[in-house]
Short mmCIF file of C-alpha atoms in Angstrom, two decimals:
data_model
loop_
_atom_site.label_atom_id
_atom_site.label_comp_id
_atom_site.label_asym_id
_atom_site.label_seq_id
_atom_site.Cartn_x
_atom_site.Cartn_y
_atom_site.Cartn_z
CA MET A 1 175.52 23.99 -64.63
CA ARG A 2 173.87 21.77 -62.01
CA GLU A 3 170.19 20.95 -62.33
CA PRO A 4 167.91 22.95 -60.01
CA VAL A 5 166.49 21.21 -56.95
CA TYR A 6 162.86 21.75 -56.04
CA LEU A 7 162.05 21.33 -52.33
CA ASP A 8 158.92 23.45 -51.97
CA TYR A 9 156.14 20.88 -52.42
CA ASN A 10 154.04 22.33 -49.60
CA ALA A 11 153.76 25.51 -51.65
CA THR A 12 152.90 23.57 -54.79
CA ALA A 13 153.86 20.16 -56.10
CA PRO A 14 155.12 19.88 -59.68
CA ALA A 15 152.30 18.64 -61.89
CA ARG A 16 152.34 14.92 -62.50
CA PRO A 17 152.97 13.91 -66.14
CA GLU A 18 149.69 11.98 -66.09
CA VAL A 19 147.92 15.14 -64.93
CA ILE A 20 149.43 17.25 -67.69
CA ALA A 21 148.29 14.69 -70.28
CA ALA A 22 144.77 14.51 -68.84
CA VAL A 23 144.43 18.31 -68.63
CA THR A 24 145.64 18.69 -72.22
CA GLU A 25 143.01 16.22 -73.39
CA ALA A 26 140.28 17.88 -71.33
CA MET A 27 141.13 21.28 -72.78
CA ALA A 28 139.93 19.93 -76.12
CA LEU A 29 136.39 19.38 -74.77
CA PRO A 30 134.41 22.32 -76.19
CA GLY A 31 131.24 22.08 -74.13
CA ASN A 32 130.04 23.88 -71.01
CA PRO A 33 129.19 21.21 -68.41
CA SER A 34 125.86 22.94 -67.78
CA SER A 35 124.78 22.63 -71.42
CA VAL A 36 122.37 19.84 -72.38
CA HIS A 37 123.75 19.07 -75.82
CA THR A 38 126.25 16.30 -76.50
CA ALA A 39 129.34 18.47 -76.06
CA GLY A 40 127.99 19.75 -72.75
CA ARG A 41 127.21 16.24 -71.54
CA GLN A 42 130.75 15.14 -72.39
CA ALA A 43 132.17 17.96 -70.30
CA ARG A 44 129.74 17.11 -67.48
CA ARG A 45 130.85 13.47 -67.54
CA ALA A 46 134.49 14.55 -67.24
CA VAL A 47 133.67 16.72 -64.21
CA GLU A 48 131.63 13.98 -62.53
CA ASP A 49 134.30 11.33 -63.10
CA ALA A 50 136.80 13.68 -61.46
CA ARG A 51 134.42 14.32 -58.57
CA ALA A 52 134.22 10.58 -57.95
CA GLN A 53 138.03 10.28 -57.99
CA VAL A 54 138.43 13.07 -55.42
CA ALA A 55 135.69 11.53 -53.29
CA ARG A 56 137.46 8.16 -53.23
CA MET A 57 140.68 9.80 -52.04
CA VAL A 58 138.95 11.11 -48.92
CA GLY A 59 136.51 8.29 -48.23
CA THR A 60 133.18 9.80 -49.21
CA ILE A 61 130.65 9.80 -52.04
CA ALA A 62 130.83 12.08 -55.06
CA PRO A 63 127.74 14.22 -54.25
CA ASN A 64 129.50 15.47 -51.09
CA VAL A 65 132.35 17.05 -53.11
CA VAL A 66 131.99 20.71 -54.13
CA PHE A 67 134.59 21.92 -56.62
CA THR A 68 136.07 25.36 -55.88
CA SER A 69 138.87 27.55 -57.22
CA GLY A 70 141.19 26.21 -54.53
CA ALA A 71 141.49 25.53 -50.82
CA THR A 72 141.35 29.23 -49.96
CA GLU A 73 137.86 29.45 -51.37
CA ALA A 74 136.91 26.12 -49.79
CA ASN A 75 138.03 27.39 -46.38
CA ASN A 76 136.13 30.63 -46.82
CA ILE A 77 132.93 28.81 -47.79
CA ALA A 78 133.31 26.47 -44.81
CA LEU A 79 133.62 29.37 -42.39
CA ARG A 80 131.34 31.95 -43.98
CA GLY A 81 128.77 29.98 -45.95
CA TRP A 82 126.20 29.66 -43.20
CA ASP A 83 122.69 31.07 -43.14
CA ARG A 84 123.01 31.80 -39.43
CA PRO A 85 125.69 33.46 -37.28
CA MET A 86 128.24 30.93 -36.02
CA ARG A 87 130.71 31.19 -33.15
CA VAL A 88 133.97 30.36 -34.91
CA LEU A 89 136.95 28.81 -33.07
CA THR A 90 140.19 28.20 -34.96
CA SER A 91 143.62 27.04 -33.90
CA SER A 92 146.36 29.65 -33.70
CA VAL A 93 148.45 27.83 -36.32
CA GLU A 94 145.95 27.76 -39.18
CA HIS A 95 146.62 28.78 -42.78
CA PRO A 96 146.03 32.49 -43.57
CA SER A 97 142.91 31.54 -45.57
CA VAL A 98 141.35 30.51 -42.26
CA ILE A 99 142.98 33.06 -39.95
CA GLU A 100 142.02 35.98 -42.19
CA ALA A 101 138.61 34.73 -43.32
CA LEU A 102 136.70 36.30 -40.43
CA GLU A 103 136.95 37.26 -36.76
CA ALA A 104 137.32 34.15 -34.61
CA GLU A 105 138.41 32.96 -31.20
CA ARG A 106 141.87 31.37 -31.28
CA ILE A 107 142.65 28.02 -29.70
CA PRO A 108 146.27 27.95 -28.47
CA VAL A 109 148.76 25.20 -29.26
CA THR A 110 151.51 23.62 -27.21
CA SER A 111 155.23 24.14 -27.79
CA THR A 112 155.19 21.17 -30.17
CA GLY A 113 152.37 22.66 -32.22
CA LEU A 114 149.59 20.38 -30.99
CA LEU A 115 146.19 21.85 -30.22
CA ASP A 116 145.66 22.49 -26.51
CA LEU A 117 142.65 20.24 -25.92
CA ASP A 118 141.99 21.65 -22.45
CA ALA A 119 141.86 25.14 -23.91
CA LEU A 120 139.44 23.95 -26.60
CA ARG A 121 137.19 22.39 -23.96
CA ALA A 122 137.27 25.58 -21.88
CA LEU A 123 136.24 27.64 -24.91
CA LEU A 124 133.43 25.24 -25.83
CA GLU A 125 132.14 25.32 -22.26
CA LYS A 126 131.61 29.08 -22.32
CA PRO A 127 127.91 29.93 -22.65
CA ASN A 128 127.03 31.33 -26.06
CA ASP A 129 123.84 31.67 -28.06
CA ARG A 130 125.59 30.71 -31.28
CA GLN A 131 126.52 27.19 -32.33
CA ALA A 132 130.29 26.69 -32.35
CA LEU A 133 132.17 26.04 -35.58
CA VAL A 134 135.64 24.64 -34.88
CA SER A 135 138.24 24.81 -37.66
CA VAL A 136 141.49 22.87 -37.24
CA MET A 137 143.91 21.73 -39.95
CA LEU A 138 144.94 18.07 -39.86
CA VAL A 139 148.57 18.60 -40.94
CA ASN A 140 150.31 21.92 -40.45
CA ASN A 141 151.60 23.45 -43.66
CA GLU A 142 154.84 24.73 -42.10
CA THR A 143 155.83 22.08 -39.57
CA GLY A 144 154.04 18.92 -40.72
CA VAL A 145 152.65 18.40 -37.20
CA ILE A 146 149.61 16.08 -37.19
CA GLN A 147 146.76 17.20 -34.97
CA PRO A 148 144.92 14.67 -32.74
CA MET A 149 141.83 14.88 -34.90
CA ALA A 150 139.95 11.99 -33.32
CA GLU A 151 140.09 13.70 -29.92
CA ILE A 152 139.16 17.06 -31.43
CA ILE A 153 136.16 15.49 -33.18
CA ALA A 154 135.05 13.83 -29.94
CA LEU A 155 135.18 17.19 -28.13
CA ALA A 156 133.27 18.91 -30.90
CA ARG A 157 130.56 16.25 -30.76
CA GLU A 158 130.32 16.53 -26.98
CA TYR A 159 129.43 20.23 -27.31
CA ASP A 160 127.35 19.97 -30.51
CA ALA A 161 129.94 21.95 -32.47
CA VAL A 162 130.38 21.82 -36.23
CA LEU A 163 133.91 20.74 -37.22
CA HIS A 164 135.81 21.90 -40.29
CA CYS A 165 139.19 20.41 -41.20
CA ASP A 166 141.68 21.92 -43.61
CA ALA A 167 143.17 18.70 -44.99
CA VAL A 168 145.22 20.30 -47.77
CA GLN A 169 148.57 19.04 -46.46
CA ALA A 170 147.15 15.69 -45.33
CA ALA A 171 145.68 14.52 -48.63
CA GLY A 172 147.83 11.79 -50.15
CA LYS A 173 149.96 11.64 -47.00
CA LEU A 174 147.53 10.23 -44.44
CA PRO A 175 144.58 7.87 -44.95
CA LEU A 176 141.37 9.94 -44.97
CA ASP A 177 137.86 8.64 -44.37
CA PHE A 178 135.46 11.57 -44.28
CA ASP A 179 132.30 9.51 -43.84
CA GLU A 180 133.66 7.54 -40.88
CA SER A 181 135.52 10.40 -39.23
CA GLY A 182 132.60 12.45 -37.96
CA LEU A 183 133.85 15.59 -39.73
CA ASP A 184 131.34 18.07 -41.10
CA LEU A 185 133.52 19.89 -43.65
CA LEU A 186 136.90 19.18 -45.24
CA SER A 187 138.99 21.37 -47.57
CA LEU A 188 141.28 20.11 -50.34
CA SER A 189 143.64 21.56 -52.95
CA GLY A 190 144.61 20.12 -56.32
CA HIS A 191 148.08 21.57 -56.75
CA LYS A 192 149.40 20.26 -53.43
CA ILE A 193 149.16 16.68 -54.73
CA GLY A 194 150.53 17.19 -58.23
CA GLY A 195 147.31 18.46 -59.80
CA PRO A 196 146.66 21.81 -61.47
CA LYS A 197 146.70 25.13 -59.68
CA GLY A 198 143.37 26.92 -59.38
CA ILE A 199 141.23 23.94 -58.41
CA GLY A 200 140.18 22.68 -54.99
CA ALA A 201 137.20 21.18 -53.21
CA LEU A 202 135.09 21.42 -50.11
CA VAL A 203 133.66 18.14 -48.86
CA VAL A 204 130.34 18.73 -47.09
CA ASN A 205 128.36 16.42 -44.84
CA PRO A 206 124.93 16.37 -46.53
CA LYS A 207 123.18 17.15 -43.25
CA HIS A 208 124.49 20.72 -43.55
CA HIS A 209 123.22 23.38 -45.93
CA ILE A 210 126.15 25.49 -47.15
CA ARG A 211 125.28 28.58 -49.18
CA SER A 212 127.39 29.86 -52.02
CA LEU A 213 129.60 32.91 -51.57
CA ILE A 214 129.57 33.36 -55.37
CA HIS A 215 126.15 33.89 -56.93
CA GLY A 216 124.85 33.47 -60.44
CA GLY A 217 124.30 30.18 -62.22
CA GLY A 218 123.70 27.80 -59.34
CA GLN A 219 126.41 25.32 -60.32
CA GLU A 220 127.66 22.67 -57.87
CA LYS A 221 124.06 22.17 -56.67
CA GLY A 222 123.84 25.80 -55.65
CA ARG A 223 126.87 25.63 -53.38
CA ARG A 224 129.36 27.34 -55.73
CA SER A 225 128.17 29.27 -58.77
CA GLY A 226 130.31 29.68 -61.86
CA THR A 227 131.14 27.44 -64.81
CA GLU A 228 133.21 24.52 -63.59
CA ASN A 229 136.90 24.46 -64.46
CA VAL A 230 136.63 21.26 -66.50
CA ALA A 231 140.33 20.77 -67.20
CA GLY A 232 141.20 21.65 -63.59
CA CYS A 233 138.67 19.18 -62.25
CA VAL A 234 139.98 16.45 -64.53
CA GLY A 235 143.58 17.08 -63.48
CA PHE A 236 142.59 17.16 -59.80
CA GLY A 237 140.82 13.82 -60.23
CA VAL A 238 143.83 12.16 -61.82
CA ALA A 239 146.13 13.55 -59.12
CA ALA A 240 143.75 12.31 -56.42
CA GLU A 241 143.73 8.83 -57.91
CA ILE A 242 147.54 8.70 -57.98
CA ALA A 243 147.82 10.12 -54.46
CA LEU A 244 145.52 7.40 -53.14
CA GLU A 245 147.50 4.68 -54.91
CA GLU A 246 150.85 5.96 -53.61
CA ILE A 247 149.95 6.72 -50.01
CA GLU A 248 152.06 3.78 -48.84
CA LYS A 249 155.16 5.63 -50.08
CA GLN A 250 155.05 7.98 -47.10
CA SER A 251 157.68 5.97 -45.22
CA HIS A 252 160.08 6.69 -48.09
CA TYR A 253 159.57 10.43 -47.67
CA LYS A 254 160.08 10.14 -43.92
CA ASP A 255 163.42 8.42 -44.55
CA LEU A 256 164.47 11.30 -46.80
CA ARG A 257 163.28 13.90 -44.29
CA ASP A 258 165.12 12.14 -41.45
CA ARG A 259 168.27 11.97 -43.60
CA LEU A 260 168.10 15.73 -44.04
CA GLU A 261 167.41 16.56 -40.40
CA THR A 262 170.10 14.21 -39.11
CA ALA A 263 172.76 15.61 -41.41
CA VAL A 264 171.87 19.24 -40.72
CA SER A 265 171.64 18.74 -36.94
CA LYS A 266 174.99 16.96 -36.86
CA ALA A 267 176.75 19.70 -38.80
CA LEU A 268 174.83 22.61 -37.25
CA PRO A 269 173.82 21.82 -33.66
CA GLN A 270 172.44 25.35 -33.26
CA VAL A 271 169.66 24.63 -35.78
CA VAL A 272 166.21 24.08 -34.22
CA VAL A 273 163.86 21.53 -35.78
CA ILE A 274 160.41 22.98 -35.16
CA GLY A 275 157.76 20.49 -34.07
CA ASP A 276 160.07 17.52 -33.74
CA GLY A 277 158.48 16.55 -30.42
CA ALA A 278 155.16 15.76 -32.11
CA GLU A 279 154.03 13.27 -34.71
CA ARG A 280 154.66 14.74 -38.16
CA VAL A 281 154.18 13.75 -41.77
CA GLY A 282 157.44 12.80 -43.46
CA THR A 283 157.29 15.29 -46.31
CA VAL A 284 158.31 18.50 -44.57
CA THR A 285 160.78 19.90 -42.06
CA CYS A 286 160.81 23.34 -40.49
CA LEU A 287 164.33 24.48 -39.55
CA ALA A 288 165.39 27.62 -37.71
CA LEU A 289 168.92 29.01 -37.86
CA PRO A 290 168.99 31.56 -35.02
CA GLY A 291 170.25 34.97 -35.99
CA VAL A 292 169.89 34.46 -39.75
CA GLY A 293 166.68 35.81 -41.26
CA SER A 294 164.34 33.51 -43.17
CA GLU A 295 164.52 35.65 -46.31
CA THR A 296 168.33 35.53 -46.29
CA GLN A 297 168.25 31.74 -46.09
CA VAL A 298 165.65 31.37 -48.84
CA MET A 299 167.61 33.68 -51.15
CA ALA A 300 170.89 31.90 -50.44
CA MET A 301 169.38 28.54 -51.31
CA ASP A 302 167.84 29.99 -54.46
CA LEU A 303 171.26 31.25 -55.53
CA ALA A 304 172.49 27.69 -54.98
CA GLY A 305 169.77 26.41 -57.29
CA ILE A 306 167.52 25.05 -54.53
CA ALA A 307 163.90 26.13 -54.06
CA ILE A 308 162.64 26.21 -50.46
CA SER A 309 160.34 28.62 -48.64
CA ALA A 310 159.67 30.38 -45.38
CA GLY A 311 156.20 30.02 -43.88
CA SER A 312 153.08 29.95 -46.03
CA ALA A 313 153.52 30.54 -49.76
CA CYS A 314 150.19 32.39 -49.96
CA SER A 315 151.54 35.83 -49.07
CA SER A 316 152.15 37.44 -52.47
CA GLY A 317 155.86 36.74 -52.46
CA LYS A 318 156.48 38.20 -49.03
CA VAL A 319 158.80 36.60 -46.49
CA LYS A 320 157.93 37.49 -42.93
CA ARG A 321 158.15 36.10 -39.42
CA SER A 322 156.34 32.79 -39.12
CA GLN A 323 153.01 33.21 -37.36
CA VAL A 324 152.90 29.43 -36.82
CA VAL A 325 156.28 29.27 -35.08
CA SER A 326 155.37 32.33 -32.99
CA ALA A 327 152.11 30.69 -31.92
CA MET A 328 154.13 27.69 -30.69
CA GLY A 329 155.82 30.00 -28.17
CA TYR A 330 159.11 30.72 -29.93
CA GLY A 331 160.56 34.23 -29.81
CA ASP A 332 161.36 36.46 -32.76
CA GLU A 333 164.89 35.09 -33.14
CA ILE A 334 163.52 31.65 -34.00
CA ALA A 335 160.23 32.67 -35.67
CA GLY A 336 162.10 35.11 -37.90
CA SER A 337 164.75 32.59 -38.90
CA SER A 338 162.64 29.55 -39.79
CA ILE A 339 162.51 27.94 -43.23
CA ARG A 340 160.42 25.15 -44.70
CA VAL A 341 161.87 22.32 -46.79
CA SER A 342 159.19 20.10 -48.30
CA LEU A 343 159.46 16.93 -50.37
CA GLY A 344 157.27 15.07 -52.81
CA TRP A 345 156.86 12.64 -55.63
CA ALA A 346 159.99 13.56 -57.59
CA THR A 347 162.36 14.15 -54.64
CA THR A 348 165.53 12.02 -54.60
CA GLU A 349 168.33 11.32 -52.14
CA ALA A 350 170.57 13.42 -54.38
CA ASP A 351 168.21 16.38 -53.89
CA ILE A 352 168.43 16.01 -50.13
CA ASP A 353 172.19 15.77 -50.22
CA ARG A 354 172.41 18.87 -52.44
CA PHE A 355 170.37 20.84 -49.94
CA VAL A 356 172.43 19.65 -46.97
CA GLU A 357 175.68 20.49 -48.75
CA ALA A 358 174.51 23.99 -49.72
CA TYR A 359 172.79 24.78 -46.43
CA VAL A 360 175.65 23.67 -44.21
CA ALA A 361 178.13 25.65 -46.31
CA PHE A 362 175.92 28.76 -46.19
CA ALA A 363 175.31 28.48 -42.45
CA GLY A 364 179.01 27.98 -41.83
CA ARG A 365 179.78 31.21 -43.63
CA GLN A 366 177.13 33.03 -41.63
CA VAL A 367 178.48 31.75 -38.31
CA ALA A 368 182.04 32.64 -39.29
CA ALA A 369 180.99 36.14 -40.32
CA THR A 370 179.29 36.83 -37.01
CA GLY A 371 181.76 35.48 -34.74
#
């Protein structure tokens, strides 16, 4: 039986061996990091070392990093953790943890998935008693499209808006410098870069006071109560260190992604590559096979031993029409037939070729059956 192929890194990356070893060792630390005895101080040191590692990955200092249970919580704190009402503006292609966090005004995107900067300016120009909070992800989780963050930051500054960036899919793929960028808030996730699941972080500019959504204990300097996940923090730190060291490998992933898209497009000219007119990271491709539902494609690949996904993986196992592809202006035929193939640290050329072989054969059968 052939070995399974894993091509769903944007949902979660397989844990790095170094991470597994570090987490195993950290699990043996008995102390609570809030305790003052020796065991507690050892646990605290492990958490603070990890905080420094995550901070280095994104170009900031350790005190600006708030550990959370994941990026979903980080996004919710960024949007809801204010002691005053904010006027929230988010792009129409954000992750569900932003879209569903609270009522907000949506900023449209172009057909390539890029934020409509004129529309953002028009929204910011509207008179409003509340300060604007703009939330835009740097790299889209479905298409890999990179947003023009420097221009978005400049616009936010022009109108005295606070700017939050979901950088979950950018970490380890693009150089990040929080302190130099002008961002106010930045969300991260451990398991997207080969760290453990259930750990994330919110990076906060110290000029802002963010209040905790979880009360009781006052951990993380009062910004996120609850005993820290010591082993999760340690694993996240190790993954962050590796991601920073290997960021130059992104051209390799782009070569693999291009190999996949070229082969599929040559064999199946009807396939649409979503977002290919914009700058994208090289670790993901979003393909649409018109007339064949996303769920059918995902199940067919799974039967072939290949793990891919359709849309965001944070939907309790549901496969539904892509909200991101719809927001880019595509109709139901395309939005309901899009899949996501994402690569990472263990992906090989053989994996790509296995996918192409299986996908082209499946699509050929579908085309023959319908016509």
